[in-house]
PDB file of C-alpha atoms in Angstrom:
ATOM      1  CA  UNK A 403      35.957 -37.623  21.667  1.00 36.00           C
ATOM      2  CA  UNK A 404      39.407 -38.958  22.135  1.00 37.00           C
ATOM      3  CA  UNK A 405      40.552 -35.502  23.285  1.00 39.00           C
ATOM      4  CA  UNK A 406      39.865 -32.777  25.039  1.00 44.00           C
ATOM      5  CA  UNK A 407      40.183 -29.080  24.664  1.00 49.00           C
ATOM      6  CA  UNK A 408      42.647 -26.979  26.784  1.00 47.00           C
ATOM      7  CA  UNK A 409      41.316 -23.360  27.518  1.00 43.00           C
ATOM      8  CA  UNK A 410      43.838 -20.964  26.034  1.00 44.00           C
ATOM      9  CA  UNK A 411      41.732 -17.640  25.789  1.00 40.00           C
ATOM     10  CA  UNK A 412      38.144 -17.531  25.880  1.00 42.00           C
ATOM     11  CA  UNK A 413      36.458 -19.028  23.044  1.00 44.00           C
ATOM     12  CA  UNK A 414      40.030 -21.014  21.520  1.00 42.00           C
ATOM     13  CA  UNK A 415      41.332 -24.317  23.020  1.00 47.00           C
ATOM     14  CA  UNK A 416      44.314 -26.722  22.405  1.00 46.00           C
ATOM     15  CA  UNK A 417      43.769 -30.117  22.261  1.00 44.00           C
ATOM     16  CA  UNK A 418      45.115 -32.897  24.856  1.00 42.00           C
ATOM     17  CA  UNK A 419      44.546 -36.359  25.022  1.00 39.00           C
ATOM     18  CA  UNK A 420      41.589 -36.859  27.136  1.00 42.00           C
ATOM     19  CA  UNK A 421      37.911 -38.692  27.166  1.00 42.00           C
ATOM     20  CA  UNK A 422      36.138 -36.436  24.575  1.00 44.00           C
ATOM     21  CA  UNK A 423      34.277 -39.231  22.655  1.00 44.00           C
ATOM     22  CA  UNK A 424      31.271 -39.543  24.633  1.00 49.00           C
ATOM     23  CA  UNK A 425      30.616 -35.942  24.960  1.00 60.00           C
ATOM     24  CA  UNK A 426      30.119 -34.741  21.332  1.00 62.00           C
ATOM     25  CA  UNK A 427      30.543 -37.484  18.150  1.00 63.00           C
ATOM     26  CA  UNK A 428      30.066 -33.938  16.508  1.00 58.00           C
ATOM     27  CA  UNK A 429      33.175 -32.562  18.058  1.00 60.00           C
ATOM     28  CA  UNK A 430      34.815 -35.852  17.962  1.00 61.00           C
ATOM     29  CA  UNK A 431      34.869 -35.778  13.872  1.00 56.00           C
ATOM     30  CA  UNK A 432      35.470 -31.821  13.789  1.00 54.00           C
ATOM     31  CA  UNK A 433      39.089 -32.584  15.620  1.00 56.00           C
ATOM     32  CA  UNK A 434      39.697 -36.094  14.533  1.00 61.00           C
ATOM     33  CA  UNK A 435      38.405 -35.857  10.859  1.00 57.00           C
ATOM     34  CA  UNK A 436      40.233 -34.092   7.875  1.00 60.00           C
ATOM     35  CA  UNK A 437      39.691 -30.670   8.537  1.00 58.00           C
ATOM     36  CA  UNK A 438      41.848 -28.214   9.724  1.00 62.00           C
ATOM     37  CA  UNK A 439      40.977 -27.689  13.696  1.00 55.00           C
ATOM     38  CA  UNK A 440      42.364 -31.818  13.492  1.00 56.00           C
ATOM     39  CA  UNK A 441      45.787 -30.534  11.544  1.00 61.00           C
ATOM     40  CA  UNK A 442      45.889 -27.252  14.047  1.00 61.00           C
ATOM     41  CA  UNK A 443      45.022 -29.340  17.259  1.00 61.00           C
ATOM     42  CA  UNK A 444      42.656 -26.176  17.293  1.00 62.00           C
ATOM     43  CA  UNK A 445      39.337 -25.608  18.087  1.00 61.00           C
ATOM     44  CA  UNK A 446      38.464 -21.845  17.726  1.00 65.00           C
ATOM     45  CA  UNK A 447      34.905 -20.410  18.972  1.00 61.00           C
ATOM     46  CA  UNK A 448      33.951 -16.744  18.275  1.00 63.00           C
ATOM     47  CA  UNK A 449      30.586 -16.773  19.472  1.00 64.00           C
ATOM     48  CA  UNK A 450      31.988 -18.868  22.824  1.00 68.00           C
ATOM     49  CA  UNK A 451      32.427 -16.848  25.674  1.00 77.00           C
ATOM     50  CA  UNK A 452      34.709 -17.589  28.653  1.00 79.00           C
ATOM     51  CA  UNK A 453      31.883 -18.853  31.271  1.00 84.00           C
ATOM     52  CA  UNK A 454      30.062 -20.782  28.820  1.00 81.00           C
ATOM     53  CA  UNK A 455      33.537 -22.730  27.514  1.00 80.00           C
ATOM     54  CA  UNK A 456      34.459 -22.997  31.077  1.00 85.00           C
ATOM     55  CA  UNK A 457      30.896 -25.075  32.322  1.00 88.00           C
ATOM     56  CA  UNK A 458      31.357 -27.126  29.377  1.00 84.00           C
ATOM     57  CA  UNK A 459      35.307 -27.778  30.151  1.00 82.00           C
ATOM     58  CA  UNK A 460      33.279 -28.603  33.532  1.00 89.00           C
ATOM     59  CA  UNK A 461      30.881 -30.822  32.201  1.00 89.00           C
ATOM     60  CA  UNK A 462      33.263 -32.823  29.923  1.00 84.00           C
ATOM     61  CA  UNK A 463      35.668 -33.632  33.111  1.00 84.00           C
ATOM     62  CA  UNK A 464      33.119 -34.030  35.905  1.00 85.00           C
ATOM     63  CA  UNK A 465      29.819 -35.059  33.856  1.00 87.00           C
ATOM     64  CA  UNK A 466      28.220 -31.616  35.447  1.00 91.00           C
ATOM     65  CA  UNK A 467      28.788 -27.754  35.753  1.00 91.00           C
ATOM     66  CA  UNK A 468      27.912 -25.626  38.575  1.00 89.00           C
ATOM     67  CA  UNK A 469      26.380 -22.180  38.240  1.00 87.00           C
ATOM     68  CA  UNK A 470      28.133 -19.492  37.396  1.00 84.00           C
ATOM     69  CA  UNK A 471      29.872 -17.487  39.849  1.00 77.00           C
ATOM     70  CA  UNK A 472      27.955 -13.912  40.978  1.00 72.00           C
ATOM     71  CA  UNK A 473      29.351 -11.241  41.799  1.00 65.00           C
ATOM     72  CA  UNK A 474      28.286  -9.259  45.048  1.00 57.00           C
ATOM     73  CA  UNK A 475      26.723  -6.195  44.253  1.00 50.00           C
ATOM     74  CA  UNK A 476      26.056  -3.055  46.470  1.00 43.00           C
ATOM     75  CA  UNK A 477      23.106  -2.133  47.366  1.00 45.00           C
ATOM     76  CA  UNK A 478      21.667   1.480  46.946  1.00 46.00           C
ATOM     77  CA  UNK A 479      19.607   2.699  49.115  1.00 49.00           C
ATOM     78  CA  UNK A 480      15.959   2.376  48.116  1.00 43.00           C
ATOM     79  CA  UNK A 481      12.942   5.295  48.813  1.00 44.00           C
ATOM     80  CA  UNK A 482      11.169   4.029  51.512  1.00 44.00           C
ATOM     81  CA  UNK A 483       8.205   4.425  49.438  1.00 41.00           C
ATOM     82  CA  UNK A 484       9.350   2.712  46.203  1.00 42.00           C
ATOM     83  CA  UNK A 485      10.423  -0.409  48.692  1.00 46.00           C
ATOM     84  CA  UNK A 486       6.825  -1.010  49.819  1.00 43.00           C
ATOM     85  CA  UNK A 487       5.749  -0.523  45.734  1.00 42.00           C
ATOM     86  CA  UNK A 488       8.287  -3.165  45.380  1.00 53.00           C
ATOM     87  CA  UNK A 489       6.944  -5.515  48.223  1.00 53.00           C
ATOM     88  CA  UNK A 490       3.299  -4.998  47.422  1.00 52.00           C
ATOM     89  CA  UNK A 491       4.332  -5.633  43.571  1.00 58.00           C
ATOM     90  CA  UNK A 492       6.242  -9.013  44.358  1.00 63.00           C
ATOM     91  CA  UNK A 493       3.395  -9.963  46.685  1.00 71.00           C
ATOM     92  CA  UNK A 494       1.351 -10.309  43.559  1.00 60.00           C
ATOM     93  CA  UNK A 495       3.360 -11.849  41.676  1.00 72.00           C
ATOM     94  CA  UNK A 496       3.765 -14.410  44.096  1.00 67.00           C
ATOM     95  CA  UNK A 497       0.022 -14.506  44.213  1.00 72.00           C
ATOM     96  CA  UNK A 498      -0.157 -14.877  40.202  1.00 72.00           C
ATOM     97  CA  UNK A 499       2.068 -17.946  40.220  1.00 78.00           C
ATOM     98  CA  UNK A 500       0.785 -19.659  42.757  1.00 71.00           C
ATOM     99  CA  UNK A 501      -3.434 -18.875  43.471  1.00 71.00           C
ATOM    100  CA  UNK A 502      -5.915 -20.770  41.356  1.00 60.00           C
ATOM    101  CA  UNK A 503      -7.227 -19.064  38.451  1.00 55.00           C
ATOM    102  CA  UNK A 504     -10.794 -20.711  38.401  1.00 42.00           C
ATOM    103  CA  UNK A 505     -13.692 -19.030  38.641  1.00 40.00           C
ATOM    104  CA  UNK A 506     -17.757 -19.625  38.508  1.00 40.00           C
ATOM    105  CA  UNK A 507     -19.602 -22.648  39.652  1.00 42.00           C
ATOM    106  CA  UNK A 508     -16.603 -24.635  40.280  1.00 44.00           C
ATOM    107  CA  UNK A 509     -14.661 -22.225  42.215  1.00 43.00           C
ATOM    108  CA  UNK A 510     -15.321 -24.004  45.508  1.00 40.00           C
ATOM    109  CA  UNK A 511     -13.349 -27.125  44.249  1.00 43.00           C
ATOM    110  CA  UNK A 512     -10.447 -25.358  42.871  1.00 42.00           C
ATOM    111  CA  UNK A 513      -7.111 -26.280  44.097  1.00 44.00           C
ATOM    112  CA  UNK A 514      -5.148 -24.083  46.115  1.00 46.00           C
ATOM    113  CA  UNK A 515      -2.206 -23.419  43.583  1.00 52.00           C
ATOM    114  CA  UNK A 516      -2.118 -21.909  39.789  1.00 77.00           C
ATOM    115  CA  UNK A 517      -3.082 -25.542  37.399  1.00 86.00           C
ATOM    116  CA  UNK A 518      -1.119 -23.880  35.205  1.00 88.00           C
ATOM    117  CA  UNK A 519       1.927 -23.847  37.303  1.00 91.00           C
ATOM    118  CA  UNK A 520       1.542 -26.794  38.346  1.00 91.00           C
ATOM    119  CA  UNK A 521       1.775 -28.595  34.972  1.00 93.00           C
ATOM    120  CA  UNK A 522       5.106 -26.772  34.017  1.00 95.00           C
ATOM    121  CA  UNK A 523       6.732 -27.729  37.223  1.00 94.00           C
ATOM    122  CA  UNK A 524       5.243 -31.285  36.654  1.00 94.00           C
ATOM    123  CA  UNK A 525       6.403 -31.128  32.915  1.00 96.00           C
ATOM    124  CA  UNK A 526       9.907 -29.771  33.347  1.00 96.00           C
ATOM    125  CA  UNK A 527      10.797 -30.357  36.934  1.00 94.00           C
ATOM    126  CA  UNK A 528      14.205 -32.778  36.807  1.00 92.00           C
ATOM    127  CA  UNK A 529      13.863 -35.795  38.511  1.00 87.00           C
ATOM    128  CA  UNK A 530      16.878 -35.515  41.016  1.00 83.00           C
ATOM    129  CA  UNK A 531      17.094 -31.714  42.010  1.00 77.00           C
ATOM    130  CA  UNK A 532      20.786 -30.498  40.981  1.00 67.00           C
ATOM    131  CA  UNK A 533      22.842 -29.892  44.441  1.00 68.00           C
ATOM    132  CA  UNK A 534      23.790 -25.952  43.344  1.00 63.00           C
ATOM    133  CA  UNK A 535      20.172 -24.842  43.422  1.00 63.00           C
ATOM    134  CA  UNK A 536      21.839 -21.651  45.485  1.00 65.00           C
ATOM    135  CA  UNK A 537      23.996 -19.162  43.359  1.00 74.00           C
ATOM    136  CA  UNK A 538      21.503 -17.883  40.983  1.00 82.00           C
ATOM    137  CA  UNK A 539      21.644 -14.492  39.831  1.00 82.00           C
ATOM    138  CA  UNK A 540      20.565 -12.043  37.100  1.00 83.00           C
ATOM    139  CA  UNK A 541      23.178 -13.797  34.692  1.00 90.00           C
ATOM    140  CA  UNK A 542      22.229 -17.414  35.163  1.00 93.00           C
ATOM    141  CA  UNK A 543      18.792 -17.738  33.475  1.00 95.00           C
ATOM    142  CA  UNK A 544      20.666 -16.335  30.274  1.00 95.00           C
ATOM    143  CA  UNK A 545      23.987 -18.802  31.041  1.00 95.00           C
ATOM    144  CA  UNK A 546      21.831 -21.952  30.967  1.00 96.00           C
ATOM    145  CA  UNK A 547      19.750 -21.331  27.891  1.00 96.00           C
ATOM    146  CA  UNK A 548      23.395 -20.421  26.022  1.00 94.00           C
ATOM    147  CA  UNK A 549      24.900 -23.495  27.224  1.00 94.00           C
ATOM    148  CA  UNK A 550      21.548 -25.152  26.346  1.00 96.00           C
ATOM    149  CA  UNK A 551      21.748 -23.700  22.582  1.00 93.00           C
ATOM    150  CA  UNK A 552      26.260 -24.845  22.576  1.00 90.00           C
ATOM    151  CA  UNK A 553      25.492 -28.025  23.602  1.00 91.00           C
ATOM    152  CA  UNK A 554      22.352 -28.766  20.898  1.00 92.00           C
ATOM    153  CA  UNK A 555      24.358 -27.376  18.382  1.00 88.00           C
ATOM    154  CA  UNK A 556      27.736 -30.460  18.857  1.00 84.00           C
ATOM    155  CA  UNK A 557      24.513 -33.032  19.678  1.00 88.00           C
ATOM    156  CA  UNK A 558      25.730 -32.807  23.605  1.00 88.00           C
ATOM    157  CA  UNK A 559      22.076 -34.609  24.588  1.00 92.00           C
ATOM    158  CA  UNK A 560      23.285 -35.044  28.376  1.00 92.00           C
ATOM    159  CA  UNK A 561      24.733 -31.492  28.337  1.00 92.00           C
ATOM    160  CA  UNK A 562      21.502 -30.208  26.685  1.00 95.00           C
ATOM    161  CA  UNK A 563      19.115 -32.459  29.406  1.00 95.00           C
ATOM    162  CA  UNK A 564      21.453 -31.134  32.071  1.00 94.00           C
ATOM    163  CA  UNK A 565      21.592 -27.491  31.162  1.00 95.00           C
ATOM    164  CA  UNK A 566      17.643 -27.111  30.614  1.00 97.00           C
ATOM    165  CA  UNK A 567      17.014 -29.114  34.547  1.00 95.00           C
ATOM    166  CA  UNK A 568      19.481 -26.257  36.187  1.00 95.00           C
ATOM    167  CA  UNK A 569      17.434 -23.747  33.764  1.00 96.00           C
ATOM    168  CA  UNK A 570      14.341 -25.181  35.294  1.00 96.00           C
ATOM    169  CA  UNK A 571      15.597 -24.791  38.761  1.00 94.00           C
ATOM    170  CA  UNK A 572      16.159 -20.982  37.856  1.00 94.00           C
ATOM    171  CA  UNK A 573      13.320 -20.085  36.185  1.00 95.00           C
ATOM    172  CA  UNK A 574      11.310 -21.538  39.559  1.00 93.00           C
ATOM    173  CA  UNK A 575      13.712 -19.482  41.650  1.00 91.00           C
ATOM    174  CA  UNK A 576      12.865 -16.234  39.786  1.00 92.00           C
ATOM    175  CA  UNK A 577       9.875 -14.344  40.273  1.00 89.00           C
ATOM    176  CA  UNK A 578       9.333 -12.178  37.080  1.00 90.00           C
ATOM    177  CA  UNK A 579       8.831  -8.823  38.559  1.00 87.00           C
ATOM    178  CA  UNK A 580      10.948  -5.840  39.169  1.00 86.00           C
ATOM    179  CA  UNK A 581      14.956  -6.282  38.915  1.00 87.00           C
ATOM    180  CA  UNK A 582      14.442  -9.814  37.195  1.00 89.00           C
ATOM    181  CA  UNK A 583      12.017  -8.662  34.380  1.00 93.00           C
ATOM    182  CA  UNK A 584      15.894  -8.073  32.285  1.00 94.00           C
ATOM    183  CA  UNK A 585      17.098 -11.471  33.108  1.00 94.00           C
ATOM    184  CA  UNK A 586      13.687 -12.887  31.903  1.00 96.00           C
ATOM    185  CA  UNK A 587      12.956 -10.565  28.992  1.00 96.00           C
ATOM    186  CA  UNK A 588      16.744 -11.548  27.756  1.00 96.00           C
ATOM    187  CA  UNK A 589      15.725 -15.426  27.861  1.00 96.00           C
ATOM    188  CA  UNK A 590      12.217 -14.125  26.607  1.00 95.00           C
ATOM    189  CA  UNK A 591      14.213 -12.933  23.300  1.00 94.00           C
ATOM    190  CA  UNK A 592      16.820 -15.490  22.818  1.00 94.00           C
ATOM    191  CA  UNK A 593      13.725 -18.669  22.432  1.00 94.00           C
ATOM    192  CA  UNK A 594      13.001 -17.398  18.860  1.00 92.00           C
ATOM    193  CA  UNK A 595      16.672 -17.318  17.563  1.00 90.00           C
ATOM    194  CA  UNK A 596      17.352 -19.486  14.680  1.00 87.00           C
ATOM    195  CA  UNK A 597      19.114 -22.034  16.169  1.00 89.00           C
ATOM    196  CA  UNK A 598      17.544 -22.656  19.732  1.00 95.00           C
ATOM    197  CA  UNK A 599      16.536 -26.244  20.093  1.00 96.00           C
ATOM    198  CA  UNK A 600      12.601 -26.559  20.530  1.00 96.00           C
ATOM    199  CA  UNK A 601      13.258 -27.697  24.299  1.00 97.00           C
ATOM    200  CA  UNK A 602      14.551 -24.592  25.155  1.00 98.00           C
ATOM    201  CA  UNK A 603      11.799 -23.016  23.310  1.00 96.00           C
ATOM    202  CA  UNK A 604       9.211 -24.728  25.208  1.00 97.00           C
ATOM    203  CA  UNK A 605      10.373 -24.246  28.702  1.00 98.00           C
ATOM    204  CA  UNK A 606      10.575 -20.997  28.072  1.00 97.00           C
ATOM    205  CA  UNK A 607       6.905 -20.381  26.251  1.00 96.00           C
ATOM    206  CA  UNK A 608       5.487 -22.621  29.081  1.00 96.00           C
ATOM    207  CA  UNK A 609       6.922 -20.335  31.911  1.00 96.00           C
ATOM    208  CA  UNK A 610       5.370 -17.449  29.920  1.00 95.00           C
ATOM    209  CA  UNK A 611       1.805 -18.602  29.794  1.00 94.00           C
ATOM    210  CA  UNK A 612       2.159 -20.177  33.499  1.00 93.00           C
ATOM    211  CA  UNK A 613       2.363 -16.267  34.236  1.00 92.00           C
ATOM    212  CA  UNK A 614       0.300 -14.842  31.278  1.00 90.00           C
ATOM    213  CA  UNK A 615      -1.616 -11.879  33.761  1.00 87.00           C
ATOM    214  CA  UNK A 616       1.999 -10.928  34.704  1.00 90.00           C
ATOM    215  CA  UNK A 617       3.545 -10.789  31.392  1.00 93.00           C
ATOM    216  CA  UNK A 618       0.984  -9.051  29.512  1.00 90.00           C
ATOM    217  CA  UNK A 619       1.231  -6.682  32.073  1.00 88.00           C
ATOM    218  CA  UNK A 620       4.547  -5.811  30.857  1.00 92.00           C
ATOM    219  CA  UNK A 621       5.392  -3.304  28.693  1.00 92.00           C
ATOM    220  CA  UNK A 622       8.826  -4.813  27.133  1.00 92.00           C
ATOM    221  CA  UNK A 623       6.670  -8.256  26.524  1.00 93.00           C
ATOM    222  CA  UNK A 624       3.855  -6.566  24.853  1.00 90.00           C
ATOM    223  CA  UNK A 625       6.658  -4.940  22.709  1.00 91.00           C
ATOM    224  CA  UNK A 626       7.851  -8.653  22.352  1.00 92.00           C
ATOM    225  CA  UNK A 627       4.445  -9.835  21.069  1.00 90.00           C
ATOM    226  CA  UNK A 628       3.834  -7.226  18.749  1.00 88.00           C
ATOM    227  CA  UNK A 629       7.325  -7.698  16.955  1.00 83.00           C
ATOM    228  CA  UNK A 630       7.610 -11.129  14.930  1.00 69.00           C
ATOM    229  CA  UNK A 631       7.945 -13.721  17.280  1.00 71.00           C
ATOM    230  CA  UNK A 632       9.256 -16.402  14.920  1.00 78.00           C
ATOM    231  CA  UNK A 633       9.070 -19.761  15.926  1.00 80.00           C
ATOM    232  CA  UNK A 634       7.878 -19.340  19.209  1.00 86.00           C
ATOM    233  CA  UNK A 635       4.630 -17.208  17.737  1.00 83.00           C
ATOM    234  CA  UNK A 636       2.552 -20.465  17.757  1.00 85.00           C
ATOM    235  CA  UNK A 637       3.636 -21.829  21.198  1.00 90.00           C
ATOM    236  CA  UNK A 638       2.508 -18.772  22.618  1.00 90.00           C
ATOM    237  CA  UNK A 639      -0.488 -18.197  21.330  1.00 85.00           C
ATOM    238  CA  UNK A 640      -2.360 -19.390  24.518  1.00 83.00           C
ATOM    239  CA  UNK A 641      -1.952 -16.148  25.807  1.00 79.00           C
ATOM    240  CA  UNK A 642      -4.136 -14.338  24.305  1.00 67.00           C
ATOM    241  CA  UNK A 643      -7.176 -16.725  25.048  1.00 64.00           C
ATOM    242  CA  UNK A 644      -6.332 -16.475  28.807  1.00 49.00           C
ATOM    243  CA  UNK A 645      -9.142 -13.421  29.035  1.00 50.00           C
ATOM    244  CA  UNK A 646     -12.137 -14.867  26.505  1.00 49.00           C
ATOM    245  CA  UNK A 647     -14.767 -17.169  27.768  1.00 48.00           C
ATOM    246  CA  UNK A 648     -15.877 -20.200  26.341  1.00 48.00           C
TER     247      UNK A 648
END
């Protein structure tokens, strides 16, 4: 676009003259065409909130957006013996992602790492690793599949390709068990929303069934699954083959 937005409050910007064209040709017409955010010099988002309008400010400067900022939480003090629940319980989690699965007469030649892990890492890993792999937190799973869903909507493709590559990065930092099952779960629900671009969808699904024994473990998934999944029924569906034989 020929301009770009200057933050005001969250979610409503001013225009200035700037390099907007080869961000968004969707934005581009919406403040250079004949409608009234052109008159206004006004762009106003309601659904927009302040981090998500300030990564893609970011992104429409520097070509990129860095993760959000997290806030440093205190730590309560845990029960000894609900720490060592916690350890065991992350042990295994760590063993579900990443031990083979294969069983029977071919056991011996299984490899030493989850196949299924393996392919979504192969199918979504980016090719060059984004330099703020650090600075994740329970917020920025949910962040990048927003900014994923902002930038789809105004046909952003290199904000879309870069959003879902940090979103990748995140999703291999985070182990779904204990304080992260919230941060997943709220990813987990946003995939089926109306307007969430089948990437997103797929990412997510494909993290879900790398995992299966974990999530159907889980009591606000299996609440998930029972409740009308909408478009991302079908991608799912793998999971519930995971325990019959051939």
């Amino acid at each position: 676009m020929d301009q770009l937005a200057n933050r005001k409050a969250p979610g409503i910007s001013e225009d200035k003259a700037s390099t907007k064209r080869p961000v968004s040709p969707v934005l581009n017409v919406l403040v250079n065409g004949p409608f009234k955010e052109a008159l206004e010099q006004r762009v106003k988002w309601t659904d927009l909130t302040e981090s998500f309008f300030l990564s893609f400010w970011e992104f429409a400067y520097n070509g990129n957006y860095t993760n959000p900022a997290q806030e440093d939480d205190e730590e309560e003090k845990a029960d000894p013996a609900d720490e060592e629940l916690s350890h065991w319980g992350k042990c295994w989690a760590h063993h579900v992602r990443h031990s083979s699965k294969l069983s029977g007469p071919n056991k011996r030649d299984a490899p030493g790492l989850n196949e299924l892990w393996q392919d979504f890492v192969d199918k979504h890993a980016p090719i060059s690793r984004p330099s703020d792999v650090g600075n994740i937190g329970t917020d920025t799973l949910l962040h990048h599949a927003q900014v994923c869903v902002f930038a789809d909507r105004y046909c952003m493709d290199k904000l879309m390709d870069t959003s879902l590559d940090k979103l990748f990065i995140a999703l291999e930092a985070t182990i779904p068990w204990g304080n992260y099952w919230g941060p997943v779960m709220e990813l987990v629900f946003l995939a089926p929303g109306k307007f969430v671009p089948m990437k997103l969808r797929q990412i997510v699904a494909d993290y879900i069934l790398s995992q299966a024994e974990l999530f159907k473990n889980e009591e606000m998934f299996q609440d998930f699954m029972c409740n009308d999944r909408g478009p991302i029924s079908e991608l799912l569906s793998p999971i519930f083959e995971t325990e019959e034989g051939p």
